Coordinates of C-alpha atoms in Angstrom, one line a residue:
M251 CA -0.1 0.2 -0.2
S252 CA 0.9 3.4 -0.6
R253 CA 1.0 6.2 1.9
L254 CA -1.6 7.5 0.7
Q255 CA -3.4 4.3 1.2
N256 CA -2.1 3.9 4.6
R257 CA -3.1 6.8 6.1
F258 CA -6.8 6.8 4.8
A259 CA -7.3 3.1 6.1
E260 CA -6.1 4.7 9.7
L261 CA -8.3 7.6 9.5
K262 CA -11.2 5.0 8.3
A263 CA -10.1 3.0 11.2
E264 CA -10.4 5.8 13.5
N265 CA -13.7 6.8 12.1
R266 CA -12.3 10.5 11.5
A267 CA -11.3 12.3 8.4
A268 CA -8.4 14.0 7.2
L269 CA -6.7 17.6 7.5
V270 CA -4.8 18.5 4.0
T271 CA -3.0 21.1 4.3
F272 CA -1.5 23.4 1.6
I273 CA 1.3 25.2 1.2
T274 CA 3.5 26.7 -1.5
A275 CA 7.3 25.4 -1.3
G276 CA 9.6 28.5 -1.0
D277 CA 7.0 30.9 0.6
P278 CA 8.6 33.1 1.9
D279 CA 12.1 31.7 1.4
Y280 CA 13.6 28.4 1.2
A281 CA 14.4 27.6 4.8
T282 CA 11.1 29.4 6.6
S283 CA 8.7 27.0 4.1
L284 CA 10.8 24.0 4.9
S285 CA 10.3 24.6 9.0
I286 CA 6.9 25.0 8.4
L287 CA 6.8 21.6 6.2
K288 CA 9.0 19.8 8.7
G289 CA 6.4 21.4 11.5
L290 CA 2.8 20.5 9.8
P291 CA 2.3 16.6 10.7
D292 CA 3.2 17.3 14.6
A293 CA 0.7 20.1 13.9
G294 CA -2.4 17.8 12.7
A295 CA -1.8 17.8 9.1
D296 CA -2.5 14.0 8.0
V297 CA -1.7 15.0 4.2
I298 CA 0.7 17.9 3.0
E299 CA 0.2 19.5 -0.4
L300 CA 3.0 21.2 -1.6
G301 CA 2.6 23.7 -4.3
M302 CA 5.2 23.9 -6.9
P303 CA 5.9 27.4 -7.9
F304 CA 4.4 28.8 -11.1
T305 CA 4.5 32.5 -12.8
D306 CA 1.0 31.8 -13.9
P307 CA -1.2 29.8 -11.6
M308 CA -4.9 30.4 -12.7
A309 CA -7.0 28.5 -10.3
D310 CA -5.6 30.1 -7.7
G311 CA -7.0 33.7 -5.5
P312 CA -4.6 36.5 -4.5
A313 CA -3.1 34.6 -1.4
I314 CA -1.4 31.7 -3.5
Q315 CA -0.9 33.9 -6.1
L316 CA 1.2 36.0 -4.1
A317 CA 2.8 32.8 -2.3
N318 CA 4.1 32.3 -5.7
I319 CA 5.4 35.4 -6.8
R320 CA 7.4 35.2 -2.7
A321 CA 8.3 32.0 -3.6
L322 CA 9.9 32.7 -7.6
A323 CA 11.2 35.8 -6.3
G324 CA 13.4 33.5 -3.6
K325 CA 14.9 31.8 -6.7
Q326 CA 12.4 28.4 -6.1
G327 CA 12.4 26.2 -9.0
M328 CA 11.6 22.6 -9.0
R329 CA 15.1 21.7 -8.2
Q330 CA 14.9 23.3 -5.1
T331 CA 11.1 21.7 -4.4
L332 CA 11.7 18.3 -4.8
Q333 CA 15.2 19.1 -2.4
M334 CA 12.8 20.3 0.1
V335 CA 10.9 16.9 0.1
R336 CA 14.4 15.2 0.1
E337 CA 14.9 17.3 3.2
F338 CA 11.5 16.7 4.8
R339 CA 11.6 12.6 4.5
E340 CA 14.9 12.6 6.3
G341 CA 12.6 13.1 9.5
N342 CA 9.5 12.0 8.0
Q343 CA 8.7 9.0 6.3
S344 CA 4.8 8.4 7.3
T345 CA 2.9 11.5 6.0
P346 CA 2.0 11.6 2.5
L347 CA 3.3 14.5 0.4
V348 CA 1.8 15.6 -2.5
L349 CA 2.8 18.4 -5.2
M350 CA 0.4 20.5 -6.2
G351 CA 0.6 23.0 -9.3
Y352 CA 0.6 22.6 -13.1
Y353 CA 2.1 21.5 -15.9
N354 CA 4.6 23.6 -17.6
P355 CA 7.0 24.0 -14.9
I356 CA 6.9 19.6 -15.0
F357 CA 7.0 19.6 -18.9
V358 CA 10.1 22.1 -18.9
Y359 CA 11.8 20.0 -16.1
G360 CA 11.4 16.9 -18.2
V361 CA 8.5 14.7 -17.8
E362 CA 10.5 11.5 -17.1
R363 CA 13.5 13.4 -15.2
F364 CA 10.6 14.6 -13.1
I365 CA 9.0 11.6 -12.2
A366 CA 12.3 9.5 -11.7
D367 CA 13.2 12.9 -9.2
A368 CA 9.9 13.0 -7.5
K369 CA 9.8 9.3 -7.1
E370 CA 13.5 9.7 -5.3
A371 CA 12.4 12.5 -3.6
G372 CA 9.7 10.8 -1.5
V373 CA 6.6 12.3 -3.5
D374 CA 3.5 10.2 -3.2
G375 CA 0.9 11.8 -5.4
L376 CA 0.6 14.9 -7.9
I377 CA -2.3 17.4 -9.0
V378 CA -1.8 19.0 -11.9
V379 CA -5.1 21.4 -12.3
D380 CA -4.2 21.8 -16.0
L381 CA -3.9 18.6 -17.7
P382 CA -7.0 17.3 -18.2
P383 CA -7.4 13.2 -18.5
E384 CA -7.9 13.8 -22.5
H385 CA -3.7 13.9 -22.0
N386 CA -3.2 11.1 -19.3
D387 CA -0.4 9.2 -21.9
E388 CA 1.5 12.8 -20.8
L389 CA 1.9 12.5 -16.8
C390 CA -0.7 10.6 -15.1
E391 CA 0.3 7.2 -16.6
P392 CA 3.8 7.3 -16.5
A393 CA 3.7 8.6 -13.0
Q394 CA 0.8 6.0 -11.5
S395 CA 3.7 3.2 -13.3
A396 CA 6.2 4.9 -11.2
G397 CA 4.2 4.5 -8.3
I398 CA 2.4 7.7 -7.8
D399 CA -0.4 9.1 -7.3
F400 CA -2.1 11.1 -9.6
I401 CA -5.3 12.9 -7.7
R402 CA -8.3 14.4 -9.7
L403 CA -10.0 17.7 -9.4
T404 CA -13.8 17.5 -9.9
T405 CA -15.7 20.4 -9.5
P406 CA -19.5 21.5 -9.1
T407 CA -19.9 21.7 -13.3
T408 CA -18.1 18.4 -13.8
D409 CA -21.2 16.8 -14.3
D410 CA -22.4 12.7 -14.5
D411 CA -21.4 12.3 -18.1
R412 CA -17.8 13.8 -17.3
L413 CA -17.0 12.0 -14.3
P414 CA -16.4 8.9 -15.5
T415 CA -14.0 10.4 -17.7
V416 CA -12.3 12.9 -14.9
L417 CA -12.2 10.0 -12.8
A418 CA -10.5 7.5 -15.0
G419 CA -6.9 6.5 -13.6
S420 CA -7.4 8.8 -10.6
S421 CA -5.7 7.2 -7.5
G422 CA -5.4 8.5 -4.1
F423 CA -8.1 10.0 -3.5
V424 CA -10.8 12.7 -5.6
Y425 CA -9.9 16.3 -4.6
Y426 CA -13.4 18.4 -5.0
V427 CA -13.4 21.9 -5.7
S428 CA -16.5 22.7 -3.5
V429 CA -16.7 26.6 -5.0
A430 CA -16.7 27.7 -9.2
G431 CA -14.2 29.8 -8.6
V432 CA -10.3 30.2 -7.7
T433 CA -9.0 29.3 -4.2
G434 CA -9.8 31.2 -1.4
A435 CA -13.1 32.7 -2.9
G436 CA -16.0 31.9 -0.9
A437 CA -17.5 28.8 0.6
A438 CA -19.9 26.1 -0.3
T439 CA -23.0 25.3 1.6
M440 CA -22.7 22.2 3.8
D441 CA -25.8 20.7 1.7
H442 CA -24.2 21.3 -1.4
V443 CA -20.9 19.3 -0.2
E444 CA -23.1 16.6 1.4
E445 CA -25.1 16.4 -2.2
A446 CA -21.4 16.8 -4.0
V447 CA -20.0 13.5 -2.3
A448 CA -23.0 11.3 -2.4
R449 CA -22.3 12.3 -6.0
L450 CA -18.9 11.4 -6.1
R451 CA -19.5 8.1 -4.2
R452 CA -21.6 6.9 -6.9
H453 CA -18.7 6.8 -9.5
T454 CA -15.6 6.2 -7.4
D455 CA -14.8 4.5 -3.8
L456 CA -11.5 6.6 -3.7
P457 CA -11.6 8.9 -0.5
V458 CA -12.8 12.3 -1.4
C459 CA -11.7 15.1 0.2
I460 CA -12.9 18.9 -0.5
G461 CA -11.1 22.0 -0.9
F462 CA -11.6 25.7 -1.8
G463 CA -12.9 28.3 0.5
I464 CA -12.7 26.2 3.9
R465 CA -10.6 28.4 6.7
T466 CA -11.9 27.9 10.2
P467 CA -11.7 25.2 12.4
E468 CA -15.5 25.0 12.6
H469 CA -15.9 25.2 8.8
A470 CA -13.0 22.2 8.2
A471 CA -14.9 20.2 11.1
E472 CA -18.3 20.4 9.1
V473 CA -16.8 19.6 6.0
A474 CA -14.9 16.2 8.0
K475 CA -18.2 15.1 9.1
R476 CA -19.2 14.6 5.6
A477 CA -15.9 13.4 4.0
E478 CA -12.7 11.8 3.9
G479 CA -10.8 15.2 3.8
A480 CA -11.0 19.0 4.4
V481 CA -8.2 21.0 2.5
V482 CA -6.9 24.0 3.8
G483 CA -4.6 26.5 2.1
S484 CA -4.9 30.0 1.3
A485 CA -6.3 30.5 5.2
L486 CA -2.5 29.2 6.0
I487 CA -0.9 31.1 3.2
D488 CA -2.2 34.3 4.8
K489 CA -0.2 33.5 7.8
I490 CA 2.5 33.4 6.1
A491 CA 1.7 37.1 4.3
E492 CA 1.4 38.4 7.7
A493 CA 4.0 37.3 9.1
K494 CA 6.5 40.4 10.0
S495 CA 9.2 37.4 10.7
P496 CA 10.3 33.9 9.5
Q497 CA 9.5 32.6 13.0
Q498 CA 6.3 34.6 13.1
A499 CA 5.5 33.0 10.0
I500 CA 6.3 29.4 11.1
D501 CA 4.0 30.0 14.3
G502 CA 1.2 31.4 12.4
V503 CA 0.9 28.5 10.1
L504 CA 1.4 25.6 12.7
G505 CA -0.8 27.5 15.5
L506 CA -4.0 27.1 12.4
C507 CA -3.0 24.3 11.9
R508 CA -3.2 22.7 15.2
E509 CA -6.8 24.5 15.9
L510 CA -7.9 23.2 12.3
A511 CA -6.5 19.5 13.2
E512 CA -8.4 19.6 16.7
G513 CA -11.7 20.6 14.6
V514 CA -11.2 17.8 11.9
R515 CA -10.3 15.5 15.0
G516 CA -13.2 16.2 17.1
A517 CA -15.6 16.5 14.3
R518 CA -17.6 12.9 14.4
R519 CA -17.5 12.3 18.5

């Protein structure tokens, strides 16, 4: 079993959902970002999504756009991002880590080289926002052949005719984008979340994680009652943007992570 399969099996046995956290690699700088990354599991993150910085993150709202700008200003590229994963793995062999982003940086790095280096570094899964299933042969299939899960995004506008195509070849978990918009913009109602999860479960046995717009422990807990995971990104990244020092950024992100984890872990009691 992969780390993702193990983690979701463990959480199912405990009757609780996963807290899935997102940060952008290299934001606000390499050292601070690495300290945050290393601290997330002890702060309660069950699965970590690590953003691959890119100049044109078209699915992301202002918070993550600015995180990408800060990371790129610090010269964070794919090589540095994979090195960050290696350094994380030196102290943590159990927490699943998923790289999330866009196809362009992977294509520029070289797909074959990227898959080999990502596997060697300890990457468990990929979320590539702008690569549809019609192009599975470019990255999805080679990644899965190497033992790296390929996680698909589904949205409120992915209808029942389209869902089987989107989910074909998916592995790890399904990421449901709960709002028709960019990251950090608005939040879905719980009725909508329930309907979406029920519909997805008619099409797949994979765990369903809900993201986009989850900002508070209370909101994360409500999602955790209904799905296998709650994904939080922009709220954590806001703590970095607000910080006056690297230590304040670390403390802010990990402090909020602990609060979110408490909400998620208590959701089904």
